[in-house]
Amino acid sequence: MADTPSKLTHLNAAGQPAMVDVGAKAVTRRVARARSRVLVGADILRLVQHGDLPTRKGPVFQTAILAGIMAAKKTSDLIPLCHPMGLDDCQVHIRVYEPDTIVIECVASVTGKTGVEMEALTGASVAALTVYDMCKALSHNIIIQETRLLSKTGGKQDFHYSDDE
């Protein structure tokens, strides 16, 4: 990993966990985009795609979208050293790719002193977990294959994922 920092920012001088002090940082517009892939199999994909999967918990995609947004808003409650923040916006988008894949993207944004990549990653992850939860009655052979940061902007260093990496 070429971009590995030489110093972990969440450890103090004694090597103990510590929250990063962002007090002196400038307020900027920060946006992060993350993706999770869920392999569900062709039969489940067909049912979910056409709305033919009856669940007691509601429609699969709409429920996953809401779960992803709710999770992004609660990231600092889940990840110990994340700063609490009021997101300006959070969007979760779901696309299907034949024959068996659901792709979930979460975009989080804030005008603030710290980035929102953890919020975007949490939103995409929890939306994927929600798809699993709602479809597991049909099969446990569902794979949450990948969760990754696609981009982040507005901080001291922007990041854009490239398939070449």
PDB file of C-alpha atoms in Angstrom, residues 31-165:
ATOM      1  CA  VAL A  31     -17.771  14.515   0.228  1.00  0.00           C
ATOM      2  CA  ALA A  32     -17.074  10.779   0.326  1.00  0.00           C
ATOM      3  CA  ARG A  33     -18.422   7.940  -1.786  1.00  0.00           C
ATOM      4  CA  ALA A  34     -18.262   4.247  -0.845  1.00  0.00           C
ATOM      5  CA  ARG A  35     -19.481   1.024  -2.424  1.00  0.00           C
ATOM      6  CA  SER A  36     -20.510  -2.431  -1.240  1.00  0.00           C
ATOM      7  CA  ARG A  37     -21.163  -5.374  -3.556  1.00  0.00           C
ATOM      8  CA  VAL A  38     -23.567  -8.137  -2.583  1.00  0.00           C
ATOM      9  CA  LEU A  39     -23.736 -11.411  -4.510  1.00  0.00           C
ATOM     10  CA  VAL A  40     -27.211 -12.845  -3.960  1.00  0.00           C
ATOM     11  CA  GLY A  41     -27.616 -15.356  -6.772  1.00  0.00           C
ATOM     12  CA  ALA A  42     -29.750 -15.064  -9.883  1.00  0.00           C
ATOM     13  CA  ASP A  43     -32.996 -16.322  -8.312  1.00  0.00           C
ATOM     14  CA  ILE A  44     -32.934 -13.876  -5.410  1.00  0.00           C
ATOM     15  CA  LEU A  45     -31.858 -11.010  -7.675  1.00  0.00           C
ATOM     16  CA  ARG A  46     -34.795 -11.658  -9.970  1.00  0.00           C
ATOM     17  CA  LEU A  47     -37.261 -11.635  -7.050  1.00  0.00           C
ATOM     18  CA  VAL A  48     -35.818  -8.514  -5.449  1.00  0.00           C
ATOM     19  CA  GLN A  49     -35.495  -6.655  -8.732  1.00  0.00           C
ATOM     20  CA  HIS A  50     -39.162  -7.148  -9.598  1.00  0.00           C
ATOM     21  CA  GLY A  51     -40.458  -6.560  -6.089  1.00  0.00           C
ATOM     22  CA  ASP A  52     -41.693 -10.154  -5.825  1.00  0.00           C
ATOM     23  CA  LEU A  53     -39.878 -10.916  -2.575  1.00  0.00           C
ATOM     24  CA  PRO A  54     -42.447 -10.620   0.197  1.00  0.00           C
ATOM     25  CA  THR A  55     -40.818  -9.812   3.528  1.00  0.00           C
ATOM     26  CA  ARG A  56     -42.325  -8.876   6.859  1.00  0.00           C
ATOM     27  CA  LYS A  57     -39.722  -6.140   7.116  1.00  0.00           C
ATOM     28  CA  GLY A  58     -40.832  -4.310   3.968  1.00  0.00           C
ATOM     29  CA  PRO A  59     -39.434  -3.864   0.460  1.00  0.00           C
ATOM     30  CA  VAL A  60     -35.791  -4.932   0.311  1.00  0.00           C
ATOM     31  CA  PHE A  61     -34.198  -2.020  -1.559  1.00  0.00           C
ATOM     32  CA  GLN A  62     -36.178   0.746   0.152  1.00  0.00           C
ATOM     33  CA  THR A  63     -35.434  -0.742   3.573  1.00  0.00           C
ATOM     34  CA  ALA A  64     -31.725  -1.078   2.738  1.00  0.00           C
ATOM     35  CA  ILE A  65     -31.596   2.558   1.589  1.00  0.00           C
ATOM     36  CA  LEU A  66     -33.154   3.752   4.840  1.00  0.00           C
ATOM     37  CA  ALA A  67     -30.846   1.524   6.905  1.00  0.00           C
ATOM     38  CA  GLY A  68     -27.786   2.891   5.101  1.00  0.00           C
ATOM     39  CA  ILE A  69     -28.795   6.498   5.710  1.00  0.00           C
ATOM     40  CA  MET A  70     -29.594   5.808   9.362  1.00  0.00           C
ATOM     41  CA  ALA A  71     -26.253   4.043   9.848  1.00  0.00           C
ATOM     42  CA  ALA A  72     -24.275   6.871   8.243  1.00  0.00           C
ATOM     43  CA  LYS A  73     -25.921   9.286  10.686  1.00  0.00           C
ATOM     44  CA  LYS A  74     -24.924   7.047  13.630  1.00  0.00           C
ATOM     45  CA  THR A  75     -21.334   6.309  12.589  1.00  0.00           C
ATOM     46  CA  SER A  76     -19.753   8.010  15.598  1.00  0.00           C
ATOM     47  CA  ASP A  77     -21.848   5.759  17.865  1.00  0.00           C
ATOM     48  CA  LEU A  78     -20.425   2.671  16.129  1.00  0.00           C
ATOM     49  CA  ILE A  79     -16.794   3.593  15.418  1.00  0.00           C
ATOM     50  CA  PRO A  80     -15.174   4.653  18.716  1.00  0.00           C
ATOM     51  CA  LEU A  81     -12.912   7.513  17.582  1.00  0.00           C
ATOM     52  CA  CYS A  82     -15.089   9.022  14.839  1.00  0.00           C
ATOM     53  CA  HIS A  83     -16.189  12.578  15.424  1.00  0.00           C
ATOM     54  CA  PRO A  84     -19.942  13.086  15.748  1.00  0.00           C
ATOM     55  CA  MET A  85     -21.246  15.278  12.961  1.00  0.00           C
ATOM     56  CA  GLY A  86     -24.422  16.491  11.420  1.00  0.00           C
ATOM     57  CA  LEU A  87     -24.328  15.355   7.818  1.00  0.00           C
ATOM     58  CA  ASP A  88     -25.421  17.867   5.197  1.00  0.00           C
ATOM     59  CA  ASP A  89     -26.589  15.036   2.953  1.00  0.00           C
ATOM     60  CA  CYS A  90     -26.497  11.277   2.615  1.00  0.00           C
ATOM     61  CA  GLN A  91     -27.690   9.357  -0.420  1.00  0.00           C
ATOM     62  CA  VAL A  92     -27.793   5.593  -0.914  1.00  0.00           C
ATOM     63  CA  HIS A  93     -28.216   4.232  -4.433  1.00  0.00           C
ATOM     64  CA  ILE A  94     -28.775   0.604  -5.381  1.00  0.00           C
ATOM     65  CA  ARG A  95     -28.171  -0.915  -8.810  1.00  0.00           C
ATOM     66  CA  VAL A  96     -28.463  -4.488  -9.978  1.00  0.00           C
ATOM     67  CA  TYR A  97     -26.100  -6.237 -12.350  1.00  0.00           C
ATOM     68  CA  GLU A  98     -27.155  -9.471 -13.986  1.00  0.00           C
ATOM     69  CA  PRO A  99     -26.907 -12.261 -13.221  1.00  0.00           C
ATOM     70  CA  ASP A 100     -26.432 -12.042  -9.445  1.00  0.00           C
ATOM     71  CA  THR A 101     -25.010  -8.790  -8.065  1.00  0.00           C
ATOM     72  CA  ILE A 102     -26.404  -5.843  -6.132  1.00  0.00           C
ATOM     73  CA  VAL A 103     -24.176  -2.761  -5.927  1.00  0.00           C
ATOM     74  CA  ILE A 104     -24.823  -0.236  -3.181  1.00  0.00           C
ATOM     75  CA  GLU A 105     -23.235   3.213  -3.200  1.00  0.00           C
ATOM     76  CA  CYS A 106     -23.417   5.673  -0.339  1.00  0.00           C
ATOM     77  CA  VAL A 107     -22.465   9.332  -0.757  1.00  0.00           C
ATOM     78  CA  ALA A 108     -22.102  11.405   2.404  1.00  0.00           C
ATOM     79  CA  SER A 109     -21.340  15.112   2.601  1.00  0.00           C
ATOM     80  CA  VAL A 110     -20.717  17.695   5.281  1.00  0.00           C
ATOM     81  CA  THR A 111     -19.383  21.201   5.611  1.00  0.00           C
ATOM     82  CA  GLY A 112     -16.972  20.724   8.479  1.00  0.00           C
ATOM     83  CA  LYS A 113     -13.502  20.094   9.844  1.00  0.00           C
ATOM     84  CA  THR A 114     -13.267  16.340   9.328  1.00  0.00           C
ATOM     85  CA  GLY A 115     -14.003  13.917   6.514  1.00  0.00           C
ATOM     86  CA  VAL A 116     -17.033  11.715   5.973  1.00  0.00           C
ATOM     87  CA  GLU A 117     -15.441   8.583   4.532  1.00  0.00           C
ATOM     88  CA  MET A 118     -16.355   6.514   7.593  1.00  0.00           C
ATOM     89  CA  GLU A 119     -19.971   7.665   7.257  1.00  0.00           C
ATOM     90  CA  ALA A 120     -20.057   6.662   3.574  1.00  0.00           C
ATOM     91  CA  LEU A 121     -18.420   3.295   4.323  1.00  0.00           C
ATOM     92  CA  THR A 122     -20.797   2.637   7.224  1.00  0.00           C
ATOM     93  CA  GLY A 123     -23.835   3.553   5.130  1.00  0.00           C
ATOM     94  CA  ALA A 124     -22.834   1.225   2.290  1.00  0.00           C
ATOM     95  CA  SER A 125     -21.938  -1.583   4.711  1.00  0.00           C
ATOM     96  CA  VAL A 126     -25.161  -1.466   6.707  1.00  0.00           C
ATOM     97  CA  ALA A 127     -27.261  -1.254   3.543  1.00  0.00           C
ATOM     98  CA  ALA A 128     -25.481  -4.426   2.340  1.00  0.00           C
ATOM     99  CA  LEU A 129     -26.066  -6.137   5.689  1.00  0.00           C
ATOM    100  CA  THR A 130     -29.741  -5.194   5.441  1.00  0.00           C
ATOM    101  CA  VAL A 131     -30.013  -6.822   2.004  1.00  0.00           C
ATOM    102  CA  TYR A 132     -28.461  -9.958   3.517  1.00  0.00           C
ATOM    103  CA  ASP A 133     -30.837  -9.878   6.491  1.00  0.00           C
ATOM    104  CA  MET A 134     -33.907  -9.490   4.321  1.00  0.00           C
ATOM    105  CA  CYS A 135     -32.918 -12.190   1.813  1.00  0.00           C
ATOM    106  CA  LYS A 136     -31.417 -14.817   4.140  1.00  0.00           C
ATOM    107  CA  ALA A 137     -34.713 -16.722   4.411  1.00  0.00           C
ATOM    108  CA  LEU A 138     -34.196 -17.732   0.771  1.00  0.00           C
ATOM    109  CA  SER A 139     -30.493 -18.561   1.037  1.00  0.00           C
ATOM    110  CA  HIS A 140     -27.542 -18.092   3.337  1.00  0.00           C
ATOM    111  CA  ASN A 141     -25.266 -18.305   0.308  1.00  0.00           C
ATOM    112  CA  ILE A 142     -25.174 -14.511   0.033  1.00  0.00           C
ATOM    113  CA  ILE A 143     -21.776 -12.839  -0.073  1.00  0.00           C
ATOM    114  CA  ILE A 144     -20.988  -9.275   0.880  1.00  0.00           C
ATOM    115  CA  GLN A 145     -18.027  -9.263  -1.427  1.00  0.00           C
ATOM    116  CA  GLU A 146     -16.464  -5.842  -1.204  1.00  0.00           C
ATOM    117  CA  THR A 147     -16.802  -2.603   0.674  1.00  0.00           C
ATOM    118  CA  ARG A 148     -14.426   0.148  -0.360  1.00  0.00           C
ATOM    119  CA  LEU A 149     -13.947   3.880  -0.454  1.00  0.00           C
ATOM    120  CA  LEU A 150     -14.366   5.172  -4.001  1.00  0.00           C
ATOM    121  CA  SER A 151     -13.560   8.834  -3.425  1.00  0.00           C
ATOM    122  CA  LYS A 152     -13.175  11.577  -0.871  1.00  0.00           C
ATOM    123  CA  THR A 153     -12.730  15.288  -1.431  1.00  0.00           C
ATOM    124  CA  GLY A 154     -12.393  18.443   0.608  1.00  0.00           C
ATOM    125  CA  GLY A 155      -9.723  17.424   3.115  1.00  0.00           C
ATOM    126  CA  LYS A 156      -5.969  17.865   3.032  1.00  0.00           C
ATOM    127  CA  GLN A 157      -5.676  14.991   0.550  1.00  0.00           C
ATOM    128  CA  ASP A 158      -8.302  13.930  -1.997  1.00  0.00           C
ATOM    129  CA  PHE A 159      -8.645  10.276  -2.960  1.00  0.00           C
ATOM    130  CA  HIS A 160     -10.134   8.667  -6.057  1.00  0.00           C
ATOM    131  CA  TYR A 161     -10.167   4.899  -6.486  1.00  0.00           C
ATOM    132  CA  SER A 162      -8.790   3.598  -9.742  1.00  0.00           C
ATOM    133  CA  ASP A 163      -9.257   0.050 -11.016  1.00  0.00           C
ATOM    134  CA  ASP A 164      -5.546   0.180 -11.894  1.00  0.00           C
ATOM    135  CA  GLU A 165      -4.545   0.019  -8.206  1.00  0.00           C
TER     136      GLU A 165
END
